[in-house]
Amino acid sequence: MIRVDIGEILIKQRLKGFLSDKNIEFKLTPSFENISKIGDSEQIIDIYSTLVNNRHMQLLQSFNKSMNKLVTKEIKTHIKRQEKLASLVIDCCCDEDASELALSSDTKINIAISLLKYGISGHANIRVSQRNEVKQYQPKFDVNQYISNARVHLGLSLNDAMRLTMTEYIILMANKYPDNDGFTAKEYDSVMDAYEKRRAERLKTYQ
């Protein structure tokens, strides 16, 4: 069973063999265990930043004709690095031999970005109050710390904790420890918008 909601991806491909074709499934899971294979705590963040910040690809697609050769070459070099890192991320998140995957450069990078978002930053629709929002840049991603937290607070075994993705971890922790510490950013904006509308209506009555 594929859990798309926690970041798992299933890729099906038909590969041509010498005597006959065969269908192969590649299951990608951005679990703590697999994310840890990417590199150390600082390397993980560096790879995340390089792939998720896809500004170079957007610039190349939008302004390729108008940019000078030097800038274009620099951007293409960056994209090649992105593709190499994307292959690393996919390899680490796949139990099968991912080298057999036939993917375009864009597809490979987009899949890796999705794996990193679900596996590192988390992609969960939960309630987070303004005062508990994490807005600072995090220079490290300590996988072992999250695994330990999951074992202590969620009562999971080491193996079960290692199999969590960051998205699933956030959801489970939010269910156990709901955040009721004030307004969320969206709730605050909604309250202020309503206040400004009421204020504008009151001012009209005095005109």
Short mmCIF file of C-alpha atoms in Angstrom, two decimals:
data_model
loop_
_atom_site.label_atom_id
_atom_site.label_comp_id
_atom_site.label_asym_id
_atom_site.label_seq_id
_atom_site.Cartn_x
_atom_site.Cartn_y
_atom_site.Cartn_z
CA MET A 1 0.00 0.00 0.00
CA ILE A 2 1.33 3.41 -1.00
CA ARG A 3 0.86 6.28 1.47
CA VAL A 4 0.81 9.31 -0.81
CA ASP A 5 -0.26 11.48 2.12
CA ILE A 6 3.06 10.93 3.90
CA GLY A 7 5.22 11.31 0.79
CA GLU A 8 5.54 7.82 -0.66
CA ILE A 9 5.76 7.60 -4.44
CA LEU A 10 5.20 4.57 -6.69
CA ILE A 11 6.71 4.57 -10.18
CA LYS A 12 5.77 1.83 -12.63
CA GLN A 13 7.89 1.23 -15.70
CA ARG A 14 8.07 -1.37 -18.43
CA LEU A 15 11.65 -2.32 -19.11
CA LYS A 16 12.77 -4.13 -22.23
CA GLY A 17 14.72 -7.31 -21.60
CA PHE A 18 16.77 -9.50 -23.92
CA LEU A 19 14.01 -12.09 -24.33
CA SER A 20 10.94 -10.30 -23.02
CA ASP A 21 9.78 -7.09 -21.40
CA LYS A 22 9.10 -6.84 -17.69
CA ASN A 23 7.09 -4.52 -15.48
CA ILE A 24 8.95 -3.08 -12.50
CA GLU A 25 7.63 -1.03 -9.60
CA PHE A 26 9.82 1.41 -7.74
CA LYS A 27 8.58 2.49 -4.32
CA LEU A 28 10.14 5.69 -2.99
CA THR A 29 9.83 6.47 0.72
CA PRO A 30 11.39 9.59 2.32
CA SER A 31 11.65 8.00 5.76
CA PHE A 32 14.07 9.16 8.41
CA GLU A 33 16.14 6.06 7.71
CA ASN A 34 16.35 6.77 3.98
CA ILE A 35 16.90 10.52 4.38
CA SER A 36 19.86 9.76 6.65
CA LYS A 37 21.52 7.93 3.74
CA ILE A 38 21.74 11.19 1.77
CA GLY A 39 24.51 12.60 3.96
CA ASP A 40 25.24 14.10 7.35
CA SER A 41 22.97 16.67 9.03
CA GLU A 42 24.53 19.65 7.20
CA GLN A 43 24.79 17.91 3.82
CA ILE A 44 21.09 17.07 3.95
CA ILE A 45 20.19 20.76 4.35
CA ASP A 46 22.63 21.77 1.60
CA ILE A 47 21.07 19.27 -0.82
CA TYR A 48 17.57 20.38 0.21
CA SER A 49 18.43 24.02 -0.48
CA THR A 50 20.05 23.23 -3.83
CA LEU A 51 17.09 21.22 -5.11
CA VAL A 52 14.11 23.01 -3.62
CA ASN A 53 15.38 26.41 -4.75
CA ASN A 54 14.71 25.82 -8.45
CA ARG A 55 15.18 29.47 -9.44
CA HIS A 56 17.97 28.63 -11.89
CA MET A 57 15.73 26.33 -13.92
CA GLN A 58 12.99 28.97 -14.03
CA LEU A 59 15.46 31.62 -15.20
CA LEU A 60 16.81 29.37 -17.92
CA GLN A 61 13.33 28.55 -19.21
CA SER A 62 12.15 32.17 -19.12
CA PHE A 63 15.18 34.13 -20.29
CA ASN A 64 17.36 31.68 -22.18
CA LYS A 65 17.30 33.77 -25.36
CA SER A 66 18.16 37.07 -23.70
CA MET A 67 20.84 35.92 -21.24
CA ASN A 68 24.51 36.00 -22.16
CA LYS A 69 26.41 32.76 -22.67
CA LEU A 70 28.31 33.00 -19.38
CA VAL A 71 25.14 33.23 -17.27
CA THR A 72 23.45 30.49 -19.27
CA LYS A 73 26.45 28.22 -18.80
CA GLU A 74 26.46 28.85 -15.05
CA ILE A 75 22.77 28.02 -14.77
CA LYS A 76 23.15 24.85 -16.83
CA THR A 77 26.01 23.77 -14.57
CA HIS A 78 23.78 24.29 -11.54
CA ILE A 79 20.99 22.27 -13.15
CA LYS A 80 23.39 19.40 -13.84
CA ARG A 81 24.31 19.44 -10.15
CA GLN A 82 20.62 19.41 -9.28
CA GLU A 83 20.07 16.38 -11.49
CA LYS A 84 23.00 14.55 -9.88
CA LEU A 85 21.68 15.31 -6.39
CA ALA A 86 18.16 14.31 -7.44
CA SER A 87 19.49 10.91 -8.50
CA LEU A 88 21.14 10.56 -5.08
CA VAL A 89 17.91 11.39 -3.25
CA ILE A 90 15.90 8.93 -5.35
CA ASP A 91 18.51 6.18 -4.89
CA CYS A 92 18.48 6.66 -1.11
CA CYS A 93 14.67 6.59 -0.92
CA CYS A 94 14.24 3.50 -3.11
CA ASP A 95 14.64 -0.13 -1.98
CA GLU A 96 15.13 -1.27 -5.57
CA ASP A 97 17.96 -0.41 -7.95
CA ALA A 98 16.84 3.08 -8.98
CA SER A 99 19.50 3.27 -11.69
CA GLU A 100 17.06 1.38 -13.94
CA LEU A 101 14.58 4.24 -13.74
CA ALA A 102 14.21 6.07 -17.04
CA LEU A 103 13.27 9.62 -16.09
CA SER A 104 13.70 13.00 -17.73
CA SER A 105 15.81 15.59 -15.92
CA ASP A 106 12.76 17.69 -14.94
CA THR A 107 10.83 14.65 -13.69
CA LYS A 108 13.78 13.39 -11.67
CA ILE A 109 14.31 16.77 -10.01
CA ASN A 110 10.58 17.23 -9.26
CA ILE A 111 10.35 13.77 -7.68
CA ALA A 112 13.40 14.47 -5.52
CA ILE A 113 11.94 17.82 -4.43
CA SER A 114 8.71 16.10 -3.39
CA LEU A 115 10.63 13.48 -1.42
CA LEU A 116 12.64 16.16 0.38
CA LYS A 117 9.58 18.27 1.21
CA TYR A 118 7.71 15.31 2.69
CA GLY A 119 10.82 13.85 4.30
CA ILE A 120 12.55 16.94 5.71
CA SER A 121 10.30 20.01 6.01
CA GLY A 122 7.05 18.03 6.27
CA HIS A 123 3.94 18.56 4.18
CA ALA A 124 1.12 18.26 6.69
CA ASN A 125 -2.07 20.29 7.05
CA ILE A 126 -2.02 20.85 10.79
CA ARG A 127 -2.80 23.76 13.09
CA VAL A 128 0.30 25.74 14.09
CA SER A 129 -0.01 28.94 16.13
CA GLN A 130 2.00 31.99 15.11
CA ARG A 131 4.26 31.88 18.15
CA ASN A 132 5.19 28.25 17.41
CA GLU A 133 5.94 28.71 13.73
CA VAL A 134 9.55 27.89 12.83
CA LYS A 135 10.72 30.84 10.76
CA GLN A 136 14.48 30.65 11.28
CA TYR A 137 16.80 28.96 8.82
CA GLN A 138 17.81 25.54 10.09
CA PRO A 139 21.48 24.77 9.24
CA LYS A 140 21.19 21.09 10.22
CA PHE A 141 18.69 18.26 9.97
CA ASP A 142 19.27 15.95 12.94
CA VAL A 143 17.56 12.71 11.92
CA ASN A 144 18.54 10.95 15.14
CA GLN A 145 16.86 13.63 17.23
CA TYR A 146 13.53 13.12 15.45
CA ILE A 147 13.83 9.36 15.77
CA SER A 148 14.52 9.69 19.50
CA ASN A 149 11.57 12.07 19.93
CA ALA A 150 9.28 9.61 18.14
CA ARG A 151 10.38 6.81 20.44
CA VAL A 152 9.98 8.87 23.62
CA HIS A 153 6.78 10.78 22.85
CA LEU A 154 4.98 8.30 20.56
CA GLY A 155 6.17 5.07 22.17
CA LEU A 156 7.49 3.64 18.90
CA SER A 157 10.17 1.03 18.48
CA LEU A 158 13.46 2.05 16.87
CA ASN A 159 12.49 0.41 13.56
CA ASP A 160 9.04 2.00 13.49
CA ALA A 161 10.48 5.42 14.33
CA MET A 162 13.08 5.14 11.56
CA ARG A 163 10.35 4.31 9.04
CA LEU A 164 8.47 7.55 9.73
CA THR A 165 8.60 10.39 7.23
CA MET A 166 8.76 13.92 8.60
CA THR A 167 5.19 14.49 7.41
CA GLU A 168 3.90 11.47 9.32
CA TYR A 169 5.96 12.46 12.36
CA ILE A 170 4.42 15.96 12.38
CA ILE A 171 0.89 14.56 12.04
CA LEU A 172 1.36 12.05 14.88
CA MET A 173 2.95 14.63 17.18
CA ALA A 174 0.19 17.16 16.41
CA ASN A 175 -2.48 14.58 17.25
CA LYS A 176 -0.83 13.86 20.60
CA TYR A 177 0.09 17.45 21.41
CA PRO A 178 -2.46 19.79 19.74
CA ASP A 179 -1.28 23.38 19.30
CA ASN A 180 -3.85 25.62 21.00
CA ASP A 181 -1.35 28.36 21.83
CA GLY A 182 -3.02 31.36 20.22
CA PHE A 183 -4.04 32.23 16.65
CA THR A 184 -2.53 30.73 13.54
CA ALA A 185 -1.33 33.24 10.93
CA LYS A 186 -4.44 32.55 8.82
CA GLU A 187 -6.78 32.92 11.79
CA TYR A 188 -5.10 36.17 12.83
CA ASP A 189 -5.41 37.62 9.31
CA SER A 190 -9.07 36.59 9.19
CA VAL A 191 -9.81 38.28 12.53
CA MET A 192 -8.00 41.47 11.49
CA ASP A 193 -9.80 41.56 8.13
CA ALA A 194 -13.15 41.23 9.90
CA TYR A 195 -12.15 43.97 12.35
CA GLU A 196 -11.15 46.35 9.55
CA LYS A 197 -14.46 45.73 7.75
CA ARG A 198 -16.48 46.46 10.91
CA ARG A 199 -14.39 49.56 11.54
CA ALA A 200 -14.94 50.83 7.99
CA GLU A 201 -18.70 50.28 8.34
CA ARG A 202 -18.79 52.19 11.65
CA LEU A 203 -16.89 55.10 10.12
CA LYS A 204 -19.43 55.30 7.30
CA THR A 205 -22.23 55.91 9.82
CA TYR A 206 -20.48 59.08 11.05
CA GLN A 207 -20.03 60.56 7.59
#
